C-alpha cells in the first residue's frame, strides 16, 4: 500500500524514529545507472527484490528496462505474483511437499516462472510435482567460486541438465551462478566449458545468468553471460561504498535515529538497536556510519539501543534529541526489519510504502 502526499509531505525531522528513509532521486539514479550499463553491454537485467521487497520499486526497475525479477523464496515470489509480476526467477533449491505444492500453484498463475537446482534430489522433487501440461523452467546452479550452492564442475552441470531434459514436467532453461567478487574469469571459463558440453549433447542453453552487486560493473567481463542479477545496488550501503562501487551521493537509504542519551562526553546512545540496524558486520568493526559525524563509531547494539563512541570525533558531536542519519552496513537486512519505508525528496516526504514481502523467508 502506498501513502502519497498530493504535493509534499512533512519534513524528515517530523518522522518518528528509528525509520529507514529512501532518497527518491538517488534511488531513480541508481536504477537508471545500472540498467544503462547492462543495456550498453547487451545484457538482460533481472533485479533481485530481496533488497527492497517493495513492488513499487520493482515496477520502477521494470519500467527502466529490466526483463523480470529475482526472488529468493517461494513466499517472496507469491507476494510479487499477487502484485501482478509475471516473470519471476527463484534462486533457491526448493524442497519438500509443502513448498513444491505452493510452487506448482504459483507456476499455474503467472506467465514465466523459473527455479534453480543443484542436485538430483532437488530435480527429482520438481519432476515429481510438475507435468507436461504446465512444465516448470529450471536452471542448473553452478558454483564458480562463491562457495555457496551449486554443482562443482561443468561435467556435473551437464549431468544435472540431462536429468532435467529427461523429466517430462521440466524444461531446461540454462545455467546460473552467484560468483565470488573478482571471479569474472572463472565464471566465463565455467560457462564456456558447460556450454560446450551441452552443445555436444544437443542441449540448448538459452540463459546464462550471473549476478551480484559487488561486481555489478564488471558484468561485461563475462561475455558469455546473457543476464545479470543484483539487488543491493538499488539503495547501496556502507559495504558498497567501501568497495568503491558507489559514492556517498549514491546512498539512497539511511536509517533516521534519535540521540536518546549522552551518559558521558564520549558516549551517545541512539534509538536504533538490533531491531533497526543489522548486526551483520560485513567485515566492519562497527554497526553503521553516522553521516556528518566523522569518527563516531556505533560500537554495540542491543535490541533498542545503539551505543556510539564519540571519542574520535574531530569536531561536532550530537546532542540529546538530535536526529542523525545512519548508513547501514547492509541495506537488505534493514528492509526485513521494518513494515514500511519513508521516501523523500529534498528532505520532504513523498510517499510511504509497505515492505510487502517483509518476513517472507519460508
CSV table of C-alpha atoms in Angstrom, one decimal:
chain,number,residue,atom,x,y,z
A,1,UNK,CA,0.0,0.0,0.0
A,2,UNK,CA,1.2,3.5,-0.9
A,3,UNK,CA,0.6,6.6,1.2
A,4,UNK,CA,1.2,9.6,-1.0
A,5,UNK,CA,1.0,13.3,-0.4
A,6,UNK,CA,-0.6,15.5,-3.0
A,7,UNK,CA,2.3,17.9,-3.1
A,8,UNK,CA,5.0,17.4,-0.5
A,9,UNK,CA,4.6,15.7,2.9
A,10,UNK,CA,6.1,16.6,6.2
A,11,UNK,CA,9.8,17.2,6.6
A,12,UNK,CA,12.0,14.3,7.6
A,13,UNK,CA,12.7,15.8,11.1
A,14,UNK,CA,9.0,15.2,11.9
A,15,UNK,CA,9.3,11.4,11.2
A,16,UNK,CA,9.2,9.2,14.3
A,17,UNK,CA,12.5,7.3,14.7
A,18,UNK,CA,14.0,4.9,14.1
A,19,UNK,CA,12.9,4.8,10.5
A,20,UNK,CA,14.6,3.9,7.1
A,21,UNK,CA,14.2,6.8,4.6
A,22,UNK,CA,14.8,6.5,0.9
A,23,UNK,CA,16.0,9.3,-1.3
A,24,UNK,CA,13.8,9.3,-4.4
A,25,UNK,CA,16.4,10.9,-6.7
A,26,UNK,CA,19.2,8.7,-5.6
A,27,UNK,CA,17.0,5.6,-6.0
A,28,UNK,CA,16.0,6.6,-9.5
A,29,UNK,CA,19.6,7.4,-10.5
A,30,UNK,CA,20.8,4.1,-9.2
A,31,UNK,CA,18.2,2.2,-11.2
A,32,UNK,CA,19.0,4.2,-14.3
A,33,UNK,CA,22.8,3.8,-14.0
A,34,UNK,CA,22.6,0.1,-13.5
A,35,UNK,CA,20.2,-0.5,-16.4
A,36,UNK,CA,22.1,1.8,-18.8
A,37,UNK,CA,25.3,-0.1,-18.1
A,38,UNK,CA,23.8,-3.5,-18.8
A,39,UNK,CA,22.0,-2.2,-21.9
A,40,UNK,CA,25.3,-0.8,-23.2
A,41,UNK,CA,26.7,-4.4,-23.0
A,42,UNK,CA,23.6,-6.1,-24.4
A,43,UNK,CA,22.9,-8.0,-21.2
A,44,UNK,CA,19.4,-8.5,-19.7
A,45,UNK,CA,18.9,-7.3,-16.2
A,46,UNK,CA,16.9,-9.2,-13.6
A,47,UNK,CA,16.9,-7.3,-10.3
A,48,UNK,CA,16.9,-9.1,-7.0
A,49,UNK,CA,14.0,-7.8,-4.9
A,50,UNK,CA,15.4,-9.1,-1.6
A,51,UNK,CA,17.0,-5.6,-1.1
A,52,UNK,CA,13.8,-3.7,-1.1
A,53,UNK,CA,10.9,-6.2,-1.0
A,54,UNK,CA,8.6,-3.4,-2.4
A,55,UNK,CA,6.5,-3.9,-5.5
A,56,UNK,CA,6.5,-0.2,-6.4
A,57,UNK,CA,10.3,-0.2,-6.6
A,58,UNK,CA,10.3,-3.4,-8.7
A,59,UNK,CA,8.0,-1.6,-11.1
A,60,UNK,CA,10.4,1.2,-11.4
A,61,UNK,CA,13.1,-1.3,-12.2
A,62,UNK,CA,10.9,-2.9,-14.9
A,63,UNK,CA,10.0,0.4,-16.4
A,64,UNK,CA,13.7,1.2,-16.7
A,65,UNK,CA,14.2,-2.0,-18.8
A,66,UNK,CA,14.6,-5.0,-16.5
A,67,UNK,CA,13.2,-8.2,-18.0
A,68,UNK,CA,11.8,-9.6,-14.8
A,69,UNK,CA,12.6,-10.1,-11.1
A,70,UNK,CA,14.6,-12.4,-9.0
A,71,UNK,CA,13.2,-13.7,-5.7
A,72,UNK,CA,14.9,-15.9,-3.1
A,73,UNK,CA,12.0,-17.8,-1.6
A,74,UNK,CA,8.6,-19.0,-2.7
A,75,UNK,CA,6.9,-16.7,-0.2
A,76,UNK,CA,8.6,-13.7,-1.8
A,77,UNK,CA,7.5,-14.8,-5.2
A,78,UNK,CA,3.9,-15.2,-4.1
A,79,UNK,CA,3.8,-11.6,-2.8
A,80,UNK,CA,5.1,-10.3,-6.1
A,81,UNK,CA,2.8,-12.5,-8.1
A,82,UNK,CA,-0.1,-11.1,-6.1
A,83,UNK,CA,1.2,-7.6,-7.1
A,84,UNK,CA,1.0,-8.5,-10.8
A,85,UNK,CA,4.5,-9.6,-11.6
A,86,UNK,CA,4.6,-12.5,-14.1
A,87,UNK,CA,8.3,-13.1,-14.9
A,88,UNK,CA,9.9,-14.4,-11.7
A,89,UNK,CA,13.1,-16.4,-11.1
A,90,UNK,CA,13.5,-18.1,-7.7
A,91,UNK,CA,17.2,-18.7,-7.0
A,92,UNK,CA,16.9,-21.3,-4.3
A,93,UNK,CA,16.7,-25.1,-4.1
A,94,UNK,CA,13.0,-25.8,-3.3
A,95,UNK,CA,12.4,-29.0,-1.4
A,96,UNK,CA,9.6,-30.7,0.5
A,97,UNK,CA,5.9,-31.4,-0.4
A,98,UNK,CA,4.5,-28.2,1.1
A,99,UNK,CA,6.8,-25.8,-0.8
A,100,UNK,CA,6.5,-27.8,-4.0
A,101,UNK,CA,2.7,-27.6,-3.9
A,102,UNK,CA,2.9,-23.8,-3.5
A,103,UNK,CA,5.4,-23.7,-6.3
A,104,UNK,CA,3.1,-25.6,-8.6
A,105,UNK,CA,0.2,-23.3,-7.7
A,106,UNK,CA,2.5,-20.3,-8.5
A,107,UNK,CA,3.5,-21.8,-11.8
A,108,UNK,CA,-0.2,-22.1,-12.8
A,109,UNK,CA,-1.0,-18.5,-12.3
A,110,UNK,CA,2.0,-16.5,-13.7
A,111,UNK,CA,3.4,-16.4,-17.2
A,112,UNK,CA,7.0,-17.1,-16.7
A,113,UNK,CA,8.3,-18.8,-13.5
A,114,UNK,CA,11.8,-20.4,-13.3
A,115,UNK,CA,13.8,-22.0,-10.5
A,116,UNK,CA,17.2,-23.4,-9.9
A,117,UNK,CA,18.5,-26.8,-8.8
A,118,UNK,CA,22.0,-28.1,-7.9
A,119,UNK,CA,21.3,-31.7,-7.1
A,120,UNK,CA,19.5,-34.8,-8.3
A,121,UNK,CA,17.4,-34.7,-5.1
A,122,UNK,CA,16.0,-31.2,-6.0
A,123,UNK,CA,15.4,-32.2,-9.6
A,124,UNK,CA,13.6,-35.4,-8.5
A,125,UNK,CA,11.2,-33.4,-6.3
A,126,UNK,CA,10.5,-30.9,-9.1
A,127,UNK,CA,10.0,-33.7,-11.6
A,128,UNK,CA,7.6,-35.5,-9.3
A,129,UNK,CA,5.5,-32.3,-8.9
A,130,UNK,CA,5.2,-30.9,-12.4
A,131,UNK,CA,3.8,-32.4,-15.6
A,132,UNK,CA,3.9,-31.8,-19.4
A,133,UNK,CA,0.6,-29.8,-19.3
A,134,UNK,CA,2.3,-27.0,-17.3
A,135,UNK,CA,6.0,-27.7,-17.2
A,136,UNK,CA,8.4,-25.7,-15.0
A,137,UNK,CA,11.6,-24.0,-16.3
A,138,UNK,CA,14.7,-25.0,-14.3
A,139,UNK,CA,18.3,-23.7,-14.4
A,140,UNK,CA,21.3,-25.6,-13.1
A,141,UNK,CA,23.0,-23.6,-10.4
A,142,UNK,CA,26.8,-23.7,-10.6
A,143,UNK,CA,29.5,-22.9,-8.0
A,144,UNK,CA,32.0,-20.8,-9.9
A,145,UNK,CA,33.9,-19.7,-6.8
A,146,UNK,CA,31.3,-18.3,-4.4
A,147,UNK,CA,31.4,-21.5,-2.4
A,148,UNK,CA,27.7,-21.4,-1.5
A,149,UNK,CA,25.3,-23.6,-3.5
A,150,UNK,CA,25.9,-25.0,-7.0
A,151,UNK,CA,27.3,-28.0,-8.8
A,152,UNK,CA,31.1,-28.1,-8.7
A,153,UNK,CA,32.1,-28.8,-12.3
A,154,UNK,CA,30.8,-28.2,-15.8
A,155,UNK,CA,30.5,-32.0,-16.2
A,156,UNK,CA,28.2,-32.1,-13.2
A,157,UNK,CA,26.2,-29.3,-14.7
A,158,UNK,CA,25.8,-31.3,-17.9
A,159,UNK,CA,24.7,-34.4,-15.9
A,160,UNK,CA,22.1,-32.5,-14.0
A,161,UNK,CA,20.9,-30.7,-17.2
A,162,UNK,CA,20.3,-34.2,-18.7
A,163,UNK,CA,18.1,-35.2,-15.8
A,164,UNK,CA,16.1,-32.0,-16.3
A,165,UNK,CA,15.7,-32.6,-20.0
A,166,UNK,CA,14.6,-36.2,-19.3
A,167,UNK,CA,11.8,-35.1,-17.0
A,168,UNK,CA,8.5,-34.6,-18.8
A,169,UNK,CA,7.3,-31.9,-16.4
A,170,UNK,CA,10.5,-29.8,-16.6
A,171,UNK,CA,12.2,-27.6,-19.1
A,172,UNK,CA,15.9,-26.9,-19.1
A,173,UNK,CA,16.4,-23.2,-19.3
A,174,UNK,CA,20.1,-22.7,-18.7
A,175,UNK,CA,22.7,-22.2,-16.0
A,176,UNK,CA,23.1,-19.8,-13.2
A,177,UNK,CA,25.8,-18.7,-10.8
A,178,UNK,CA,26.5,-16.3,-7.9
A,179,UNK,CA,30.2,-15.8,-8.2
A,180,UNK,CA,32.8,-14.5,-5.7
A,181,UNK,CA,33.8,-10.9,-6.2
A,182,UNK,CA,36.6,-10.6,-8.7
A,183,UNK,CA,35.8,-14.0,-10.2
A,184,UNK,CA,34.8,-13.0,-13.7
A,185,UNK,CA,37.5,-15.1,-15.4
A,186,UNK,CA,36.4,-18.2,-13.5
A,187,UNK,CA,32.8,-17.6,-14.3
A,188,UNK,CA,33.5,-17.1,-18.0
A,189,UNK,CA,35.6,-20.3,-18.2
A,190,UNK,CA,32.9,-22.3,-16.4
A,191,UNK,CA,30.1,-21.1,-18.6
A,192,UNK,CA,32.0,-21.7,-21.8
A,193,UNK,CA,33.0,-25.2,-20.8
A,194,UNK,CA,29.5,-26.0,-19.7
A,195,UNK,CA,28.0,-24.7,-22.9
A,196,UNK,CA,30.4,-26.8,-25.0
A,197,UNK,CA,29.5,-29.9,-23.1
A,198,UNK,CA,25.8,-29.2,-23.5
A,199,UNK,CA,26.2,-28.5,-27.2
A,200,UNK,CA,27.9,-31.9,-27.7
A,201,UNK,CA,24.7,-33.4,-26.3
A,202,UNK,CA,22.4,-31.2,-28.4
A,203,UNK,CA,21.1,-29.4,-25.4
A,204,UNK,CA,20.3,-25.7,-25.9
A,205,UNK,CA,21.4,-23.3,-23.1
A,206,UNK,CA,19.5,-20.0,-23.7
A,207,UNK,CA,20.1,-18.4,-20.3
A,208,UNK,CA,23.5,-18.0,-18.7
A,209,UNK,CA,22.8,-15.9,-15.6
A,210,UNK,CA,25.4,-14.3,-13.4
A,211,UNK,CA,24.9,-12.0,-10.5
A,212,UNK,CA,25.9,-9.8,-7.6
A,213,UNK,CA,26.1,-6.1,-6.8
A,214,UNK,CA,29.7,-6.1,-5.6
A,215,UNK,CA,30.9,-7.0,-9.2
A,216,UNK,CA,28.0,-5.3,-11.0
A,217,UNK,CA,30.0,-3.0,-13.2
A,218,UNK,CA,32.3,-5.9,-14.2
A,219,UNK,CA,29.5,-7.9,-15.8
A,220,UNK,CA,30.9,-7.1,-19.2
A,221,UNK,CA,33.9,-9.2,-18.2
A,222,UNK,CA,31.7,-12.3,-18.5
A,223,UNK,CA,30.7,-12.1,-22.2
A,224,UNK,CA,29.0,-15.5,-22.3
A,225,UNK,CA,26.5,-14.5,-19.6
A,226,UNK,CA,23.2,-13.4,-21.0
A,227,UNK,CA,21.8,-11.7,-17.9
A,228,UNK,CA,22.8,-10.3,-14.6
A,229,UNK,CA,21.1,-10.3,-11.2
A,230,UNK,CA,21.7,-7.8,-8.5
A,231,UNK,CA,19.9,-6.2,-5.5
A,232,UNK,CA,21.9,-4.0,-3.2
A,233,UNK,CA,22.8,-1.5,-6.0
A,234,UNK,CA,19.3,-0.1,-5.8
A,235,UNK,CA,19.9,1.5,-2.4
A,236,UNK,CA,23.7,0.9,-1.9
A,237,UNK,CA,25.1,0.7,1.6
A,238,UNK,CA,28.3,1.1,3.6
A,239,UNK,CA,29.8,-2.1,2.2
A,240,UNK,CA,29.2,-0.9,-1.4
A,241,UNK,CA,30.8,2.4,-0.5
A,242,UNK,CA,33.9,0.7,1.0
A,243,UNK,CA,34.3,-1.4,-2.1
A,244,UNK,CA,34.2,1.6,-4.4
A,245,UNK,CA,31.1,0.7,-6.2
A,246,UNK,CA,29.2,3.8,-5.3
A,247,UNK,CA,29.9,7.3,-3.8
A,248,UNK,CA,28.3,8.9,-0.8
A,249,UNK,CA,26.0,10.6,-3.2
A,250,UNK,CA,24.6,7.3,-4.4
A,251,UNK,CA,23.5,6.1,-0.9
A,252,UNK,CA,19.7,6.1,-1.2
A,253,UNK,CA,18.9,4.5,2.2
A,254,UNK,CA,19.6,6.0,5.6
A,255,UNK,CA,18.2,5.0,9.0
A,256,UNK,CA,17.0,8.1,10.9
A,257,UNK,CA,17.7,7.8,14.6
A,258,UNK,CA,17.4,10.0,17.6
A,259,UNK,CA,20.1,10.6,20.2
A,260,UNK,CA,18.3,9.5,23.4
A,261,UNK,CA,21.2,9.7,25.9
A,262,UNK,CA,24.6,11.3,26.3
A,263,UNK,CA,25.8,9.5,29.5
A,264,UNK,CA,29.4,10.8,29.1
A,265,UNK,CA,31.2,13.2,26.9
A,266,UNK,CA,32.4,10.4,24.7
A,267,UNK,CA,29.3,8.3,24.5
A,268,UNK,CA,25.9,8.7,22.8
A,269,UNK,CA,23.0,6.3,22.6
A,270,UNK,CA,20.7,6.1,19.6
A,271,UNK,CA,17.2,4.6,19.4
A,272,UNK,CA,18.2,2.2,16.6
A,273,UNK,CA,19.3,-1.1,18.1
A,274,UNK,CA,19.5,-4.5,16.6
A,275,UNK,CA,15.8,-4.4,15.7
A,276,UNK,CA,16.5,-1.4,13.4
A,277,UNK,CA,20.2,-1.8,12.3
A,278,UNK,CA,21.5,-5.1,11.1
A,279,UNK,CA,24.1,-6.8,13.3
A,280,UNK,CA,25.7,-8.0,10.1
A,281,UNK,CA,29.2,-6.5,10.3
A,282,UNK,CA,30.3,-7.5,6.7
A,283,UNK,CA,33.9,-7.1,7.8
A,284,UNK,CA,33.4,-3.7,9.6
A,285,UNK,CA,34.3,-3.3,13.3
A,286,UNK,CA,31.1,-1.2,13.9
A,287,UNK,CA,27.5,-1.2,13.0
A,288,UNK,CA,26.9,1.7,10.7
A,289,UNK,CA,28.3,5.1,9.6
A,290,UNK,CA,26.7,8.3,11.0
A,291,UNK,CA,26.7,11.0,8.4
A,292,UNK,CA,28.1,14.3,9.4
A,293,UNK,CA,30.0,13.0,12.5
A,294,UNK,CA,33.3,11.8,11.2
A,295,UNK,CA,35.0,9.5,13.7
A,296,UNK,CA,31.8,8.4,15.5
A,297,UNK,CA,31.6,4.6,15.8
A,298,UNK,CA,28.5,2.6,16.6
A,299,UNK,CA,30.3,0.1,18.8
A,300,UNK,CA,27.5,-2.1,20.1
A,301,UNK,CA,23.8,-2.9,19.6
A,302,UNK,CA,21.2,-4.2,22.0
A,303,UNK,CA,17.6,-4.6,21.0
A,304,UNK,CA,16.6,-0.9,21.2
A,305,UNK,CA,19.9,0.8,21.8
A,306,UNK,CA,22.9,1.7,19.6
A,307,UNK,CA,25.9,2.8,21.7
A,308,UNK,CA,28.2,5.3,19.9
A,309,UNK,CA,31.8,6.1,20.8
A,310,UNK,CA,32.4,9.8,20.1
A,311,UNK,CA,36.0,9.9,21.3
A,312,UNK,CA,37.4,10.1,17.8
A,313,UNK,CA,35.1,12.8,16.6
A,314,UNK,CA,37.2,15.7,15.4
A,315,UNK,CA,34.7,18.5,16.0
A,316,UNK,CA,30.9,18.4,16.3
A,317,UNK,CA,29.2,15.8,18.5
A,318,UNK,CA,25.4,15.1,18.5
A,319,UNK,CA,23.3,16.2,21.5
A,320,UNK,CA,20.3,14.6,23.1
A,321,UNK,CA,17.3,15.0,20.9
A,322,UNK,CA,19.3,15.4,17.7
A,323,UNK,CA,18.2,13.2,14.7
A,324,UNK,CA,21.1,11.6,12.8
A,325,UNK,CA,21.3,9.7,9.6
A,326,UNK,CA,22.9,6.2,9.8
A,327,UNK,CA,24.3,4.5,6.7
A,328,UNK,CA,23.7,0.8,7.4
A,329,UNK,CA,26.4,-1.8,6.7
A,330,UNK,CA,23.9,-3.9,4.8
A,331,UNK,CA,20.6,-2.4,3.5
A,332,UNK,CA,19.0,-5.8,2.5
A,333,UNK,CA,18.7,-6.9,6.2
A,334,UNK,CA,17.3,-3.5,7.2
A,335,UNK,CA,14.4,-3.9,4.8
A,336,UNK,CA,13.4,-7.0,6.6
A,337,UNK,CA,13.2,-5.2,9.9
A,338,UNK,CA,10.6,-2.6,9.1
A,339,UNK,CA,6.9,-2.7,8.0
A,340,UNK,CA,7.3,0.4,5.8
A,341,UNK,CA,9.8,2.7,4.2
A,342,UNK,CA,9.5,6.5,4.1
A,343,UNK,CA,10.6,8.1,0.7
A,344,UNK,CA,11.6,11.7,0.4
A,345,UNK,CA,12.9,14.3,-2.0
A,346,UNK,CA,15.0,17.3,-0.7
A,347,UNK,CA,14.1,16.5,2.9
A,348,UNK,CA,10.3,16.3,2.3
A,349,UNK,CA,8.3,13.1,2.5
A,350,UNK,CA,6.9,12.0,-0.9
A,351,UNK,CA,5.3,8.6,-0.1
A,352,UNK,CA,5.3,5.7,2.4
A,353,UNK,CA,5.5,2.2,1.0
A,354,UNK,CA,4.7,-1.0,2.9
A,355,UNK,CA,7.5,-3.5,2.7
A,356,UNK,CA,5.2,-6.1,1.2
A,357,UNK,CA,7.5,-9.1,1.3
A,358,UNK,CA,8.9,-8.4,4.8
A,359,UNK,CA,9.4,-11.7,6.7
A,360,UNK,CA,8.9,-13.9,3.6
A,361,UNK,CA,11.7,-16.3,4.4
A,362,UNK,CA,9.9,-19.6,4.1
